[in-house]
Short mmCIF file of C-alpha atoms in Angstrom, two decimals:
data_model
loop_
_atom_site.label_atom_id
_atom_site.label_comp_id
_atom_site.label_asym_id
_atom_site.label_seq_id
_atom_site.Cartn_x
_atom_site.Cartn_y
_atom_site.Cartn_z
CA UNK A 231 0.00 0.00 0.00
CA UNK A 232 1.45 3.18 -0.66
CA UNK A 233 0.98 6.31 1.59
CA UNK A 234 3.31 8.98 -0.22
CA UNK A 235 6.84 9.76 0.48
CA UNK A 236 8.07 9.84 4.37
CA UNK A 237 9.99 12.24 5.95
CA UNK A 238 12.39 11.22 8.94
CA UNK A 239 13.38 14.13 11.05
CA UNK A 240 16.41 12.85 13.60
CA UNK A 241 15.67 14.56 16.73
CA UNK A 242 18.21 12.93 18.78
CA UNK A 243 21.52 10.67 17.68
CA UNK A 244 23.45 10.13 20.74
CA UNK A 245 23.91 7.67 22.37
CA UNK A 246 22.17 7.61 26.07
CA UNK A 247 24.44 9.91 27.64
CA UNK A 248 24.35 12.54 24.79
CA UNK A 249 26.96 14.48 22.80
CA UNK A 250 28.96 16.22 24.74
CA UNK A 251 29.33 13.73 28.07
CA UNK A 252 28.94 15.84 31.29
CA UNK A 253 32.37 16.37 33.19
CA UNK A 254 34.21 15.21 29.15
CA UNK A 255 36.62 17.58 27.46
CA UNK A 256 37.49 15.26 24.84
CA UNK A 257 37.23 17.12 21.35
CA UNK A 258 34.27 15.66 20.30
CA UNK A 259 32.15 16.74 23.53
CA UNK A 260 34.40 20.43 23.44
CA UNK A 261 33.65 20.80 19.28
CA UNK A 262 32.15 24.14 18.77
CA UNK A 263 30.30 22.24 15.59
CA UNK A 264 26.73 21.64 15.95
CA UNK A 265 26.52 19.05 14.31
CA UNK A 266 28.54 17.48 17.01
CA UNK A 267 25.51 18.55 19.71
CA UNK A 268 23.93 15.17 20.01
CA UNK A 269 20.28 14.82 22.10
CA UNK A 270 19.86 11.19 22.85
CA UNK A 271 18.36 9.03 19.86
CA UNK A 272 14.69 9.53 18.47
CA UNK A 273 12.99 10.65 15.09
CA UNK A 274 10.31 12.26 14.26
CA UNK A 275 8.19 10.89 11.19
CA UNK A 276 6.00 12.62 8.45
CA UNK A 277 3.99 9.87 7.00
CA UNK A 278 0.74 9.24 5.34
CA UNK A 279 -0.63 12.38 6.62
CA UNK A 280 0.74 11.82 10.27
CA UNK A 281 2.78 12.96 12.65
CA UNK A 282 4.76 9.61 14.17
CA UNK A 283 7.29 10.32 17.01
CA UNK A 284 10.02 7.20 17.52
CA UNK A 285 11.14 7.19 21.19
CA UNK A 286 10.54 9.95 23.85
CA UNK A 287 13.58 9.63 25.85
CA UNK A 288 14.79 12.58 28.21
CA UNK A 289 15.60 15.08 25.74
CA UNK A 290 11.72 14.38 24.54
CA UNK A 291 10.66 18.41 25.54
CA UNK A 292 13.52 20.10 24.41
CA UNK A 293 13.59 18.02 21.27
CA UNK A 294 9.75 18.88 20.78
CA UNK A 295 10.57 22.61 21.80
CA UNK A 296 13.50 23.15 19.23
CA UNK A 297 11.87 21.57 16.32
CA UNK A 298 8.83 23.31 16.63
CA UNK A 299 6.49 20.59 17.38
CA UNK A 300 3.20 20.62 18.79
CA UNK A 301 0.85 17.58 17.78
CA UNK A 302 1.89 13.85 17.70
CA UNK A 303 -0.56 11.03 16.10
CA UNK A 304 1.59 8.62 17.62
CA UNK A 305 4.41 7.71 19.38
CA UNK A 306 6.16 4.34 18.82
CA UNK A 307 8.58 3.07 21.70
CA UNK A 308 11.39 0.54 20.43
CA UNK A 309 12.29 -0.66 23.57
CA UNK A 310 12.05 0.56 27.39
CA UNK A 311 15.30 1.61 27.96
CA UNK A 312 15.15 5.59 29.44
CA UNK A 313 16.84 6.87 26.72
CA UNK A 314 13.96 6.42 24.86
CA UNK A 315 11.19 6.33 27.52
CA UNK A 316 12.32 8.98 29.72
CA UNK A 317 10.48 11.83 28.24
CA UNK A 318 6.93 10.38 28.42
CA UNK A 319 6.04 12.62 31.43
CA UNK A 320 5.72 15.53 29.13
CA UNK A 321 3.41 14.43 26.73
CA UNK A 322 0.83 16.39 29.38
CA UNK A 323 1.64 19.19 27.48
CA UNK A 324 0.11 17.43 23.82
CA UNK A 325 -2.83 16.22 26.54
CA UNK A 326 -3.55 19.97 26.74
CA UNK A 327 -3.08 21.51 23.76
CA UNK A 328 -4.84 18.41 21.84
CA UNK A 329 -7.35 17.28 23.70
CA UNK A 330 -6.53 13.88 23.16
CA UNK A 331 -5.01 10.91 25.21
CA UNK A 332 -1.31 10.15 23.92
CA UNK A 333 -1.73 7.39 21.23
CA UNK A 334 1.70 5.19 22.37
CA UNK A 335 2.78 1.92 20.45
CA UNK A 336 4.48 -0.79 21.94
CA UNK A 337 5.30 -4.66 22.65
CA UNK A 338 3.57 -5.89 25.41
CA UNK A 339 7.02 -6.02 27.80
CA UNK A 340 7.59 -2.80 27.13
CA UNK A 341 4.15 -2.00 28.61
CA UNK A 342 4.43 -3.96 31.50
CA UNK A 343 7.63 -1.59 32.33
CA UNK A 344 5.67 1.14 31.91
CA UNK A 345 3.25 0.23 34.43
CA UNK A 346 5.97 -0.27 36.92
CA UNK A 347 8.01 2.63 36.10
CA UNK A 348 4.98 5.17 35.54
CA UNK A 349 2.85 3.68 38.15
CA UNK A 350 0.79 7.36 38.67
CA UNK A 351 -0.15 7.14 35.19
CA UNK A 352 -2.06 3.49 36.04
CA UNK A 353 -3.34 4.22 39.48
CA UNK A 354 -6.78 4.56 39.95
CA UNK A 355 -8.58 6.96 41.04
CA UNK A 356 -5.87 9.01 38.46
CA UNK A 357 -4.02 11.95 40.19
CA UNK A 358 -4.96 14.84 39.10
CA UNK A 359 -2.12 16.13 36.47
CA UNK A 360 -1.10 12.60 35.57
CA UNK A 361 -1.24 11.84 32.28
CA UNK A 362 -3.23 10.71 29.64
CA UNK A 363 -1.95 7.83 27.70
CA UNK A 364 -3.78 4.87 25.54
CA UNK A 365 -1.77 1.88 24.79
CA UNK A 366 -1.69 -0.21 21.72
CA UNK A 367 0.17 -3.49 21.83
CA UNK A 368 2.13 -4.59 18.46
CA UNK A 369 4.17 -7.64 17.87
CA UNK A 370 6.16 -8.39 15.08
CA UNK A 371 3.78 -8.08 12.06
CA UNK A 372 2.59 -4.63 10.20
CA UNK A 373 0.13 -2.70 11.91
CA UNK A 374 -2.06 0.73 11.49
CA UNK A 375 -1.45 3.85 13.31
CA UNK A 376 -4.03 6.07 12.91
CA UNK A 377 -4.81 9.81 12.93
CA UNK A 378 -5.06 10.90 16.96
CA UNK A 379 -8.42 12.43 15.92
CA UNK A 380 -10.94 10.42 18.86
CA UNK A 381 -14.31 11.78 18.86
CA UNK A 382 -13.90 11.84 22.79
CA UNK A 383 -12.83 15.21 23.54
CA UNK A 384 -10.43 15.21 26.77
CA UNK A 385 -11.56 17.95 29.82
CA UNK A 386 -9.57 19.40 32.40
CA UNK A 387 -11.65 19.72 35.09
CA UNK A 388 -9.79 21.82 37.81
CA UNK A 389 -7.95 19.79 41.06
CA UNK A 390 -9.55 16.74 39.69
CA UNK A 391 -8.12 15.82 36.92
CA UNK A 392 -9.18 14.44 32.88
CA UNK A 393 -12.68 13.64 31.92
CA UNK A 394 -13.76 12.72 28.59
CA UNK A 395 -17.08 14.73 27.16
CA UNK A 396 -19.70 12.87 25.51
CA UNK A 397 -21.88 13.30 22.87
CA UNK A 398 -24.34 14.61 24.97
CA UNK A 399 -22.17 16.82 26.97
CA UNK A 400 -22.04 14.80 30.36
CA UNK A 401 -18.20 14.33 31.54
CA UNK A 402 -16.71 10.93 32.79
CA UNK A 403 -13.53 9.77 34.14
CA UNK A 404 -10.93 8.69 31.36
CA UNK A 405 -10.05 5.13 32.72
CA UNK A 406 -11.16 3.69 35.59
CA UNK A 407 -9.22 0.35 35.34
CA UNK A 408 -6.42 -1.38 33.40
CA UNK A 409 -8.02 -2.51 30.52
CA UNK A 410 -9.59 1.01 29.29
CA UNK A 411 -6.32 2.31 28.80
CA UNK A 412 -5.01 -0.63 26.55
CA UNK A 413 -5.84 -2.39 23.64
CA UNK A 414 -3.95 -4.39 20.38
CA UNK A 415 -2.92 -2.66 17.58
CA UNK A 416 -5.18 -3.19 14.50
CA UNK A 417 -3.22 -5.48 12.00
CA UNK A 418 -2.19 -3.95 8.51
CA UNK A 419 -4.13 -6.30 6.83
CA UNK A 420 -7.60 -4.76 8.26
CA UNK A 421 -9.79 -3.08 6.50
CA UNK A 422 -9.35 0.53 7.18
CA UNK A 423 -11.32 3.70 5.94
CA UNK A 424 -10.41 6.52 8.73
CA UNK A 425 -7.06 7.12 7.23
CA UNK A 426 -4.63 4.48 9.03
CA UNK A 427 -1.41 4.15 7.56
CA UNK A 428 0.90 0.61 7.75
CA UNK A 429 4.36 0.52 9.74
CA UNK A 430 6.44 -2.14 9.43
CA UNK A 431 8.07 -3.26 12.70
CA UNK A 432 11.84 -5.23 12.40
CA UNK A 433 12.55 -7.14 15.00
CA UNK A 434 16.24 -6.86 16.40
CA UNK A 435 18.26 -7.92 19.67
CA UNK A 436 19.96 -5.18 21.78
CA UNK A 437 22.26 -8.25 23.85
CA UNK A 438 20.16 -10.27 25.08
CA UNK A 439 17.01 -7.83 24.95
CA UNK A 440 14.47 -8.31 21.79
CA UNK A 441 13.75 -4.79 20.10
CA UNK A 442 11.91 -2.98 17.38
CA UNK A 443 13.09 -0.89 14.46
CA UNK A 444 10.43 0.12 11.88
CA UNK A 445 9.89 0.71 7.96
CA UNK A 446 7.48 3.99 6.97
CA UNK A 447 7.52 3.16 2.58
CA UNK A 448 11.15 3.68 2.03
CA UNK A 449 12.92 4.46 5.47
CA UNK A 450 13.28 2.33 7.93
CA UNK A 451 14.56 3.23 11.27
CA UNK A 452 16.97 1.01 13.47
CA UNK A 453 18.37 1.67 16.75
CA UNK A 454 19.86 0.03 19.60
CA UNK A 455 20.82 -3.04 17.72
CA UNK A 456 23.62 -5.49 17.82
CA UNK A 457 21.80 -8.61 15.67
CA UNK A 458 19.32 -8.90 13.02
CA UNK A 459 17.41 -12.25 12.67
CA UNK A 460 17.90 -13.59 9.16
CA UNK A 461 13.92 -13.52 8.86
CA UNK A 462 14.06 -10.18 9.01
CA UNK A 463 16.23 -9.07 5.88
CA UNK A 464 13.26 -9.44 4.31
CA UNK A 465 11.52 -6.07 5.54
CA UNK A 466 14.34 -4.27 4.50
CA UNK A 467 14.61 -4.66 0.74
CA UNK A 468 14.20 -1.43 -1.55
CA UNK A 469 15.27 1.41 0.73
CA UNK A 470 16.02 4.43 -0.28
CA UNK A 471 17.05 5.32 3.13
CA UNK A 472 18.60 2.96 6.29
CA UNK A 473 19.13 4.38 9.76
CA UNK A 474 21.55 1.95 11.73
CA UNK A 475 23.42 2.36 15.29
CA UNK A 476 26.69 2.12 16.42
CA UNK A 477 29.01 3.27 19.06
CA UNK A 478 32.16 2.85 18.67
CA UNK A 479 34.97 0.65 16.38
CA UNK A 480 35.41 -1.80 18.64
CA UNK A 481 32.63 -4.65 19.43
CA UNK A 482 29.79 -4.24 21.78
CA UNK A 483 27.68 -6.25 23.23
CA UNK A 484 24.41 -3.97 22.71
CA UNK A 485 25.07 -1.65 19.90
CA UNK A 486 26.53 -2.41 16.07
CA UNK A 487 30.23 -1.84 15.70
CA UNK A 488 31.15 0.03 12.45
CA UNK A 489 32.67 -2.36 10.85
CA UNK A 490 29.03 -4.29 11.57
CA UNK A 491 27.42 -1.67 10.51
CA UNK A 492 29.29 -1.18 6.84
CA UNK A 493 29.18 -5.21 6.67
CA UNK A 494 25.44 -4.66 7.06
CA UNK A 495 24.81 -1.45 4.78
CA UNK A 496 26.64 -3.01 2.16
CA UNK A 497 24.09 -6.41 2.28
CA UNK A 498 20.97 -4.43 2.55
CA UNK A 499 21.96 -2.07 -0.28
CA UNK A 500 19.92 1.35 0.60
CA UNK A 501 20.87 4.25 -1.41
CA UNK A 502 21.42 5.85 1.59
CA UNK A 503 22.59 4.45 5.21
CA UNK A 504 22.79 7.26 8.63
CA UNK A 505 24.18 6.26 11.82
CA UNK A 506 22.57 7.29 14.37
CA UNK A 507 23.58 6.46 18.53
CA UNK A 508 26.88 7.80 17.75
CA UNK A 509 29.24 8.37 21.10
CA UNK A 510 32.32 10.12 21.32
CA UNK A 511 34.59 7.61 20.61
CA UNK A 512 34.12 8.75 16.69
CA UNK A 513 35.92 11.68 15.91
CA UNK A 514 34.15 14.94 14.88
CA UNK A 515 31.49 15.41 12.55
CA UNK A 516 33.37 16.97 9.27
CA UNK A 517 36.63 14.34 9.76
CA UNK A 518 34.23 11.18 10.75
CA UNK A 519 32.29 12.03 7.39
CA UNK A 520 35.56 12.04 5.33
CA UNK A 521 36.41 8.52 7.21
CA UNK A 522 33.17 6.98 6.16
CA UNK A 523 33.67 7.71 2.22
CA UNK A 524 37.62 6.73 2.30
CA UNK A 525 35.92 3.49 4.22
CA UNK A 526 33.39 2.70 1.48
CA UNK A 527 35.29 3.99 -1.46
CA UNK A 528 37.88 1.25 -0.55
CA UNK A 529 35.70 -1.65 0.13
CA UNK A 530 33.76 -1.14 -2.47
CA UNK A 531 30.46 -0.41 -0.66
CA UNK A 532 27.13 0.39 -2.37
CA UNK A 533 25.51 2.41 0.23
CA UNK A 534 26.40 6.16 0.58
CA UNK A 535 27.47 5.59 4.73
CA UNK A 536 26.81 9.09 6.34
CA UNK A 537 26.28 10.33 9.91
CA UNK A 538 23.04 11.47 10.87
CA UNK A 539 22.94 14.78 12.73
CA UNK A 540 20.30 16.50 15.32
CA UNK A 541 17.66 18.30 12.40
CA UNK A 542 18.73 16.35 9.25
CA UNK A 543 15.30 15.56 7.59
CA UNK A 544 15.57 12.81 4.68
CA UNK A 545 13.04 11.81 2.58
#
């Protein structure tokens, strides 16, 4: 199915300390280049009509703040580490200004971190303040995200907290247990006429921890990797643009090394591969791009291999 060209915004591509390191005066975390300036990991999507945010970690306000955004459709969570779940506080703010619960995306252990980690947001009676999120549960095949358009319209009703307004104007309490709050994501193959648009999830292993990358048309978006089942290699055929991580040169046992990563750009054969998750171990922006065309130049390597930077949009 074909929803138009996307557009991948990189909000973030540091690892989950950052770019610079607090207390480093390396010359990486010193480099007066902004393009050296890295937020921790997440991207913001343009696609089919929506607005798709990839990972809220801590840097989720400022990110939101500096790029000028102010509605989300959806958010989709790769994993619950809180460099990419850390930020999920503020989506108050998009509670406010929408009117809408937060429409978040995610594998079913990710949301039973959530519950322990955000335990205010699941506690009933809500506090007042808290909140306001719905959860859809995805696995590994395609799904719909949809526009966050619900006819429910959400209510702040003063040192009480969120109500929903109904048709006929009476107010009632957004969730009074577990199960309003959380539901499965449609799959891609249902029948949709309210403007849903397919993502294609890729599952990958961060060590010993199973994690999601996704495909919107031709991007797809993968961080905090260091495998990729074979069955997967599949979803990943006719990009014109690949976003992979890495850390460092040397191996890890969460993230893609580079010479992993340039093994891997060369097999999947995008047009274009970013790294994103980058530390300071690489050197800075301007001399680390040179690197990465001597690299590919000499081994003969389809891909164009770039670093990504905080505000590159591809598309």
């Amino acid at each position: 199915m074909d929803y138009g060209q996307a557009k991948l915004t990189f909000l973030g591509t540091g690892t989950s300390q950052g770019v610079p390191i607090i207390g480093c005066g390396c010359e990486v975390c010193k480099s007066p280049d902004p393009h050296d300036k890295r937020l921790r990991a997440s991207a913001f999507v343009e696609y089919g009509g929506l607005a798709i945010l990839v990972d809220a970690g801590p840097d989720f306000r400022m990110q939101m703040l500096s790029n000028g955004l102010c509605h989300l459709d959806a958010i989709l969570l790769t994993h619950n580490h809180k460099d990419h779940t850390g930020g999920l506080d503020d989506v108050r703010s998009l509670n406010y200004i929408d009117r809408r619960a937060a429409e978040i995306y995610c594998e079913d252990r990710v949301k039973e971190d959530l519950i322990r980690e955000y335990p205010y947001v699941f506690r009933f009676p809500k506090y007042p303040g808290a909140p306001e999120w719905h959860l859809h549960i995805i696995d590994e095949e395609p799904f719909l995200v949809y526009p966050n358009t619900e006819e429910r319209e959400l209510v702040w009703v003063h040192d009480v907290g969120y109500h929903y307004r109904l048709a006929d104007g009476r107010l009632v309490p957004t969730s009074r247990c577990l199960e309003d709050m959380i539901d499965k994501a449609d799959p891609a193959g249902m029948a949709c006429s309210t403007g849903g648009v397919e993502i294609i999830p890729v599952r990958g292993m961060h060590d010993k921890l199973p994690v999601f990358g996704f495909r919107f048309g031709q991007i797809a978006y993968l961080t905090d990797f260091s495998s990729i089942p074979e069955s997967e290699f599949s979803k990943l055929e006719g990009l014109k643009h690949l976003t992979l991580n890495t850390v460092g040169y040397h191996p890890h046992h969460s993230h893609f090394s580079l010479d992993e990563v340039l093994e891997l750009s060369d097999r999947i054969g995008a047009e274009n591969t970013w790294l994103t998750h980058l530390s300071h171990s690489f050197p800075c922006h301007s001399r680390f791009c040179d690197e990465l065309e001597n690299l590919c130049s000499g081994r003969g390597i389809r891909s164009k291999v770039q670093p990504a930077y905080d505000g590159l949009t591809i598309s």
